[in-house]
Amino acid sequence: MKIGFIGLGNMGAPMAANLAAAGHAVTGFDPAAPCPEGVTEAASVSEAARDAEVVLTMLPNGEILRAVVAEAIPAMSPGAVLCDCSTVDVESARTVAGDAQAVGLLALDAPVSGGVGGALAGTLTFMVGGPEAGFATVAPLFEVMGQKAVHCGGAGAGQSAKICNNMILGATMIVTCEAFALADKLGLDRQKMFDVVSTSSGQSWSMTSYCPAPGVGPQSPADNGYAPGFAAELMLKDLRLAQDAAAMVDADTPLGRAAAELYATFVEAEDGRGRDFSAMLPRFEGRGRT
Ligand code: NAD
């Protein structure tokens, strides 16, 4: 397939490289990052998008996505698919989908879970919103870059699924960390805490697959000095997107809001930036009730 790939950062570069290694003709553009091996470098967004059957984007935020899409759309041919894999606000996802549709393109929002490790290994999960025909076209590419793609519904459904998932994750990680810190103060051994909770009704992915306590449970960033993993500032980004979406549709999300506020404090006023999002545990360890 002839693919344009725009945004070759930490995630985009390995995704583009995997597509090229699978035999696709990939033309890439990024104003700052180098082109990975096997990908032909373009001099602009429109050059990367021209004549592509699928244009993939992997960009930092909705504002940049809107600007890139405005440049890509005139270069694309009717029937081609514009597939954004970035994590952006639901409103931007719906706006760019509407703009693309208006000129006969198919648009998908397809944010991912799995991080840089998943991008390198080709084991990402894609959550996809947009028309069935677009999903069918891009499905073989999702298979190269990932292990699972779920078609969630119409435009914006992929971003909606992503932020709801990460709102659950952020709140669950916080409460798992505060429970470990409480257990410490109650004199409960961390391994016993894990043994009980991981097989009881308090269990979650944060406990069983990504345990924030070093030396307990499976290998996780806690065992590596809380080097990310999934950085606290990326969790903050997703929690803010969830709050933006909640405001847009007037949804009451008290725990999501509290999680966003706590990660904002951790990242912007404390030492959370650049640390894994599970480093909430050492944060709570050092604190009392006020
Ligand atoms: P990154 O900052 O490493 O990469 C973004 C790239 O976009 C940069 O190389 C930048 O130069 C490029 N870019 C900026 N403006 C551009 C433009 N006008 N045209 C072309 N390229 C442009 O970020 P990343 O870690 O690769 O993340 C990309 C997206 O994936 C984000 O939306 C992020 O939230 C999401 N995501 C990241 C992770 C992760 O673990 N890193 C996990 C899941 C989702």
Short mmCIF file of C-alpha atoms and ligand atoms in Angstrom, two decimals:
data_model
loop_
_atom_site.label_atom_id
_atom_site.label_comp_id
_atom_site.label_asym_id
_atom_site.label_seq_id
_atom_site.Cartn_x
_atom_site.Cartn_y
_atom_site.Cartn_z
CA MET A 1 0.00 0.00 0.00
CA LYS A 2 1.18 3.57 -0.62
CA ILE A 3 1.30 5.31 2.76
CA GLY A 4 2.05 8.85 3.91
CA PHE A 5 3.23 9.02 7.55
CA ILE A 6 3.27 12.41 9.27
CA GLY A 7 4.86 12.76 12.72
CA LEU A 8 7.91 10.56 13.19
CA GLY A 9 8.53 11.00 16.93
CA ASN A 10 8.87 8.37 19.65
CA MET A 11 5.74 6.53 18.52
CA GLY A 12 5.49 7.46 14.82
CA ALA A 13 9.03 6.45 13.84
CA PRO A 14 8.80 2.80 14.91
CA MET A 15 5.24 2.51 13.54
CA ALA A 16 6.37 3.84 10.14
CA ALA A 17 9.46 1.61 10.20
CA ASN A 18 7.31 -1.48 10.89
CA LEU A 19 5.03 -0.63 7.93
CA ALA A 20 8.06 -0.21 5.65
CA ALA A 21 9.58 -3.47 6.90
CA ALA A 22 6.29 -5.22 6.06
CA GLY A 23 6.72 -4.15 2.42
CA HIS A 24 4.56 -1.02 2.23
CA ALA A 25 5.76 2.08 0.37
CA VAL A 26 6.00 4.65 3.17
CA THR A 27 6.76 8.34 2.65
CA GLY A 28 7.31 10.23 5.90
CA PHE A 29 7.43 13.84 7.06
CA ASP A 30 8.46 15.44 10.35
CA PRO A 31 10.00 18.92 10.64
CA ALA A 32 12.18 17.90 13.59
CA ALA A 33 12.67 14.13 13.78
CA PRO A 34 14.79 12.02 11.40
CA CYS A 35 13.18 9.55 8.98
CA PRO A 36 13.49 5.93 10.13
CA GLU A 37 15.09 3.25 7.99
CA GLY A 38 13.04 2.12 5.00
CA VAL A 39 10.89 5.29 4.94
CA THR A 40 11.29 7.80 2.08
CA GLU A 41 11.66 11.34 3.37
CA ALA A 42 9.25 14.04 2.12
CA ALA A 43 9.91 17.78 2.32
CA SER A 44 6.39 18.73 3.47
CA VAL A 45 3.06 17.41 4.74
CA SER A 46 1.50 17.72 1.28
CA GLU A 47 4.37 15.85 -0.37
CA ALA A 48 3.96 12.96 2.11
CA ALA A 49 0.17 12.92 1.57
CA ARG A 50 0.13 13.16 -2.23
CA ASP A 51 -1.20 10.01 -3.97
CA ALA A 52 -1.20 8.05 -0.71
CA GLU A 53 -3.95 5.47 -0.25
CA VAL A 54 -3.66 5.99 3.51
CA VAL A 55 -2.23 8.99 5.37
CA LEU A 56 -1.33 8.24 8.98
CA THR A 57 -0.63 10.99 11.51
CA MET A 58 1.05 10.63 14.93
CA LEU A 59 1.22 14.14 16.41
CA PRO A 60 1.41 15.83 19.81
CA ASN A 61 -2.04 17.46 20.07
CA GLY A 62 -5.29 18.52 18.40
CA GLU A 63 -4.09 21.98 17.38
CA ILE A 64 -1.14 20.55 15.43
CA LEU A 65 -3.38 17.83 14.00
CA ARG A 66 -5.84 20.44 12.65
CA ALA A 67 -2.98 22.37 10.98
CA VAL A 68 -1.44 19.24 9.47
CA VAL A 69 -4.78 17.94 8.20
CA ALA A 70 -5.57 21.31 6.58
CA GLU A 71 -2.37 20.90 4.57
CA ALA A 72 -2.80 17.17 3.86
CA ILE A 73 -6.43 17.19 2.64
CA PRO A 74 -5.90 19.17 -0.62
CA ALA A 75 -3.06 16.80 -1.58
CA MET A 76 -5.15 13.63 -1.10
CA SER A 77 -7.27 11.86 -3.71
CA PRO A 78 -11.00 11.08 -3.13
CA GLY A 79 -11.49 7.68 -1.49
CA ALA A 80 -8.13 7.82 0.33
CA VAL A 81 -8.13 7.33 4.10
CA LEU A 82 -6.88 9.84 6.66
CA CYS A 83 -6.11 7.94 9.87
CA ASP A 84 -5.01 9.86 12.95
CA CYS A 85 -3.31 7.71 15.61
CA SER A 86 -2.45 10.61 17.97
CA THR A 87 -4.24 11.11 21.27
CA VAL A 88 -6.22 14.35 20.83
CA ASP A 89 -9.45 15.95 22.07
CA VAL A 90 -12.68 14.44 20.80
CA GLU A 91 -13.73 17.77 19.29
CA SER A 92 -10.60 18.01 17.08
CA ALA A 93 -11.08 14.38 16.00
CA ARG A 94 -14.67 15.11 14.93
CA THR A 95 -13.74 18.38 13.21
CA VAL A 96 -10.96 16.91 11.06
CA ALA A 97 -13.19 13.94 10.22
CA GLY A 98 -15.91 16.34 9.03
CA ASP A 99 -13.43 18.34 6.92
CA ALA A 100 -12.06 15.15 5.33
CA GLN A 101 -15.50 13.70 4.65
CA ALA A 102 -16.63 16.94 2.99
CA VAL A 103 -14.12 16.39 0.17
CA GLY A 104 -14.75 12.66 -0.29
CA LEU A 105 -12.04 11.26 1.99
CA LEU A 106 -12.56 8.62 4.67
CA ALA A 107 -11.37 9.67 8.13
CA LEU A 108 -10.54 7.54 11.16
CA ASP A 109 -9.48 8.48 14.68
CA ALA A 110 -7.35 5.56 15.88
CA PRO A 111 -5.49 6.36 19.11
CA VAL A 112 -3.31 3.63 20.55
CA SER A 113 -2.45 2.02 23.81
CA GLY A 114 0.82 0.18 24.36
CA GLY A 115 3.40 2.99 24.44
CA VAL A 116 6.80 3.14 22.76
CA GLY A 117 7.48 -0.53 23.60
CA GLY A 118 4.28 -1.55 21.82
CA ALA A 119 5.10 0.68 18.84
CA LEU A 120 8.56 -0.90 18.50
CA ALA A 121 7.28 -4.45 18.89
CA GLY A 122 4.22 -3.92 16.67
CA THR A 123 1.87 -4.88 19.51
CA LEU A 124 -0.22 -1.72 19.90
CA THR A 125 -3.96 -1.74 20.50
CA PHE A 126 -5.94 0.60 18.22
CA MET A 127 -9.28 2.11 19.27
CA VAL A 128 -10.94 3.26 16.08
CA GLY A 129 -13.75 5.67 15.21
CA GLY A 130 -15.03 6.37 11.68
CA PRO A 131 -16.65 4.67 8.69
CA GLU A 132 -16.53 0.89 8.26
CA ALA A 133 -15.00 1.22 4.76
CA GLY A 134 -12.06 3.22 6.17
CA PHE A 135 -11.56 0.68 8.93
CA ALA A 136 -11.52 -2.14 6.39
CA THR A 137 -8.86 -0.35 4.30
CA VAL A 138 -6.55 0.33 7.24
CA ALA A 139 -7.13 -2.98 9.06
CA PRO A 140 -4.09 -4.70 7.42
CA LEU A 141 -1.90 -1.80 8.59
CA PHE A 142 -3.28 -2.05 12.14
CA GLU A 143 -2.28 -5.71 11.98
CA VAL A 144 1.33 -4.77 11.16
CA MET A 145 1.59 -2.06 13.83
CA GLY A 146 -0.49 -3.74 16.49
CA GLN A 147 -2.05 -6.88 17.88
CA LYS A 148 -5.62 -5.65 18.18
CA ALA A 149 -7.90 -3.05 16.58
CA VAL A 150 -11.40 -2.40 17.91
CA HIS A 151 -13.85 -0.49 15.71
CA CYS A 152 -15.64 1.53 18.38
CA GLY A 153 -18.14 3.53 16.30
CA GLY A 154 -18.36 6.76 14.33
CA ALA A 155 -16.02 9.79 14.29
CA GLY A 156 -14.51 10.46 17.72
CA ALA A 157 -15.40 7.03 19.14
CA GLY A 158 -11.74 5.95 19.22
CA GLN A 159 -10.66 9.03 21.18
CA SER A 160 -13.69 8.63 23.47
CA ALA A 161 -12.71 5.02 24.27
CA LYS A 162 -9.09 6.01 24.86
CA ILE A 163 -9.81 8.81 27.34
CA CYS A 164 -12.43 6.80 29.22
CA ASN A 165 -9.93 3.94 29.55
CA ASN A 166 -7.17 6.24 30.72
CA MET A 167 -9.44 8.06 33.16
CA ILE A 168 -10.12 4.68 34.79
CA LEU A 169 -6.39 3.88 34.71
CA GLY A 170 -5.34 7.21 36.27
CA ALA A 171 -7.87 7.03 39.10
CA THR A 172 -7.14 3.34 39.71
CA MET A 173 -3.38 3.90 39.85
CA ILE A 174 -3.82 6.71 42.37
CA VAL A 175 -6.00 4.66 44.70
CA THR A 176 -3.71 1.62 44.37
CA CYS A 177 -0.74 3.80 45.38
CA GLU A 178 -2.55 5.43 48.27
CA ALA A 179 -3.68 2.00 49.47
CA PHE A 180 -0.08 0.73 49.47
CA ALA A 181 1.03 3.81 51.43
CA LEU A 182 -1.82 3.32 53.91
CA ALA A 183 -0.94 -0.39 54.23
CA ASP A 184 2.69 0.58 54.99
CA LYS A 185 1.56 2.81 57.84
CA LEU A 186 -0.70 0.04 59.15
CA GLY A 187 2.31 -2.30 59.23
CA LEU A 188 1.05 -4.58 56.46
CA ASP A 189 3.72 -6.31 54.37
CA ARG A 190 3.60 -5.17 50.70
CA GLN A 191 3.88 -8.70 49.33
CA LYS A 192 0.92 -9.80 51.49
CA MET A 193 -1.01 -6.74 50.33
CA PHE A 194 -0.32 -7.76 46.70
CA ASP A 195 -1.19 -11.43 47.35
CA VAL A 196 -4.58 -10.46 48.78
CA VAL A 197 -5.60 -7.57 46.50
CA SER A 198 -4.42 -9.15 43.24
CA THR A 199 -6.87 -12.02 43.84
CA SER A 200 -9.63 -10.02 45.55
CA SER A 201 -12.22 -7.44 44.54
CA GLY A 202 -9.74 -4.54 44.72
CA GLN A 203 -7.67 -6.00 41.89
CA SER A 204 -7.01 -4.03 38.72
CA TRP A 205 -4.45 -3.79 35.92
CA SER A 206 -2.58 -1.21 38.05
CA MET A 207 -2.12 -3.84 40.76
CA THR A 208 -1.69 -7.08 38.84
CA SER A 209 0.16 -6.00 35.66
CA TYR A 210 1.86 -2.74 36.60
CA CYS A 211 2.29 -2.95 40.37
CA PRO A 212 3.57 0.43 41.69
CA ALA A 213 5.48 -1.23 44.57
CA PRO A 214 9.08 -2.25 43.72
CA GLY A 215 9.91 -5.93 44.16
CA VAL A 216 6.26 -6.94 44.28
CA GLY A 217 4.24 -8.47 41.42
CA PRO A 218 5.48 -8.59 37.84
CA GLN A 219 8.39 -6.50 36.54
CA SER A 220 7.21 -2.87 36.22
CA PRO A 221 8.68 0.68 36.11
CA ALA A 222 8.71 0.61 39.95
CA ASP A 223 11.52 -1.97 39.63
CA ASN A 224 13.47 0.47 37.47
CA GLY A 225 13.44 3.54 39.71
CA TYR A 226 10.12 4.67 38.17
CA ALA A 227 11.70 5.51 34.80
CA PRO A 228 8.76 5.57 32.34
CA GLY A 229 6.95 3.40 31.15
CA PHE A 230 4.08 5.75 30.81
CA ALA A 231 5.21 9.18 31.99
CA ALA A 232 3.13 11.11 34.53
CA GLU A 233 2.85 14.07 32.13
CA LEU A 234 1.30 11.84 29.43
CA MET A 235 -1.23 10.59 31.98
CA LEU A 236 -1.95 14.22 32.85
CA LYS A 237 -2.52 15.01 29.16
CA ASP A 238 -5.06 12.18 28.84
CA LEU A 239 -6.84 13.10 32.11
CA ARG A 240 -7.18 16.69 30.88
CA LEU A 241 -8.60 15.46 27.57
CA ALA A 242 -11.12 13.41 29.56
CA GLN A 243 -12.09 16.55 31.52
CA ASP A 244 -12.41 18.56 28.28
CA ALA A 245 -14.70 15.87 26.88
CA ALA A 246 -16.71 15.72 30.11
CA ALA A 247 -17.20 19.50 29.97
CA MET A 248 -18.25 19.28 26.31
CA VAL A 249 -21.06 16.81 27.05
CA ASP A 250 -21.86 17.93 30.63
CA ALA A 251 -20.80 14.65 32.30
CA ASP A 252 -20.16 14.51 36.06
CA THR A 253 -16.72 12.90 36.61
CA PRO A 254 -15.63 13.69 40.18
CA LEU A 255 -12.88 11.05 40.42
CA GLY A 256 -11.61 11.82 36.92
CA ARG A 257 -11.43 15.49 37.91
CA ALA A 258 -9.62 14.69 41.17
CA ALA A 259 -7.15 12.46 39.28
CA ALA A 260 -6.43 15.26 36.78
CA GLU A 261 -5.84 17.73 39.63
CA LEU A 262 -3.54 15.36 41.50
CA TYR A 263 -1.43 14.53 38.43
CA ALA A 264 -1.26 18.27 37.63
CA THR A 265 0.18 18.93 41.11
CA PHE A 266 2.55 15.96 40.80
CA VAL A 267 3.86 17.03 37.37
CA GLU A 268 3.79 20.82 37.66
CA ALA A 269 4.54 21.55 41.34
CA GLU A 270 6.37 18.42 42.53
CA ASP A 271 8.90 15.99 41.03
CA GLY A 272 6.54 13.98 38.81
CA ARG A 273 7.66 15.18 35.37
CA GLY A 274 9.75 12.54 33.61
CA ARG A 275 8.80 9.85 36.12
CA ASP A 276 6.45 6.97 35.52
CA PHE A 277 2.81 7.63 36.47
CA SER A 278 3.09 4.89 39.13
CA ALA A 279 5.61 7.09 41.02
CA MET A 280 2.52 8.31 42.88
CA LEU A 281 3.45 5.59 45.42
CA PRO A 282 6.71 7.20 46.65
CA ARG A 283 4.81 10.51 46.62
CA PHE A 284 2.19 9.17 49.03
CA GLU A 285 4.80 7.33 51.15
CA GLY A 286 6.35 10.61 52.20
CA ARG A 287 3.12 12.33 53.14
CA GLY A 288 0.71 12.63 56.04
CA ARG A 289 -2.97 13.50 55.85
CA THR A 290 -2.53 17.21 55.18
P1 NAD B 1 6.64 12.90 20.08
O1 NAD B 1 6.65 14.30 20.60
O2 NAD B 1 7.84 12.03 20.29
O3 NAD B 1 6.33 12.92 18.48
C1 NAD B 1 5.49 13.85 17.85
C2 NAD B 1 6.17 14.25 16.57
O4 NAD B 1 5.32 15.12 15.83
C3 NAD B 1 7.49 15.02 16.80
O5 NAD B 1 8.57 14.33 16.18
C4 NAD B 1 7.23 16.38 16.14
O6 NAD B 1 8.39 16.92 15.50
C5 NAD B 1 6.17 16.00 15.13
N1 NAD B 1 5.46 17.17 14.62
C6 NAD B 1 5.10 18.29 15.30
N2 NAD B 1 4.50 19.16 14.46
C7 NAD B 1 4.49 18.55 13.23
C8 NAD B 1 4.02 18.94 11.96
N3 NAD B 1 3.43 20.13 11.77
N4 NAD B 1 4.19 18.08 10.92
C9 NAD B 1 4.78 16.89 11.10
N5 NAD B 1 5.24 16.46 12.29
C10 NAD B 1 5.10 17.30 13.34
O7 NAD B 1 5.33 12.22 20.71
P2 NAD B 1 4.99 10.65 20.77
O8 NAD B 1 5.42 10.11 22.08
O9 NAD B 1 5.44 10.00 19.51
O10 NAD B 1 3.39 10.71 20.83
C11 NAD B 1 2.62 10.96 19.67
C12 NAD B 1 1.15 10.85 20.03
O11 NAD B 1 0.89 9.54 20.54
C13 NAD B 1 0.68 11.82 21.12
O12 NAD B 1 -0.60 12.29 20.78
C14 NAD B 1 0.66 10.97 22.37
O13 NAD B 1 -0.27 11.43 23.33
C15 NAD B 1 0.26 9.61 21.79
N6 NAD B 1 0.69 8.47 22.60
C16 NAD B 1 1.96 8.42 23.09
C17 NAD B 1 2.34 7.31 23.86
C18 NAD B 1 3.76 7.22 24.41
O14 NAD B 1 3.99 6.36 25.26
N7 NAD B 1 4.71 8.03 23.93
C19 NAD B 1 1.43 6.29 24.13
C20 NAD B 1 0.15 6.36 23.58
C21 NAD B 1 -0.22 7.47 22.84
#
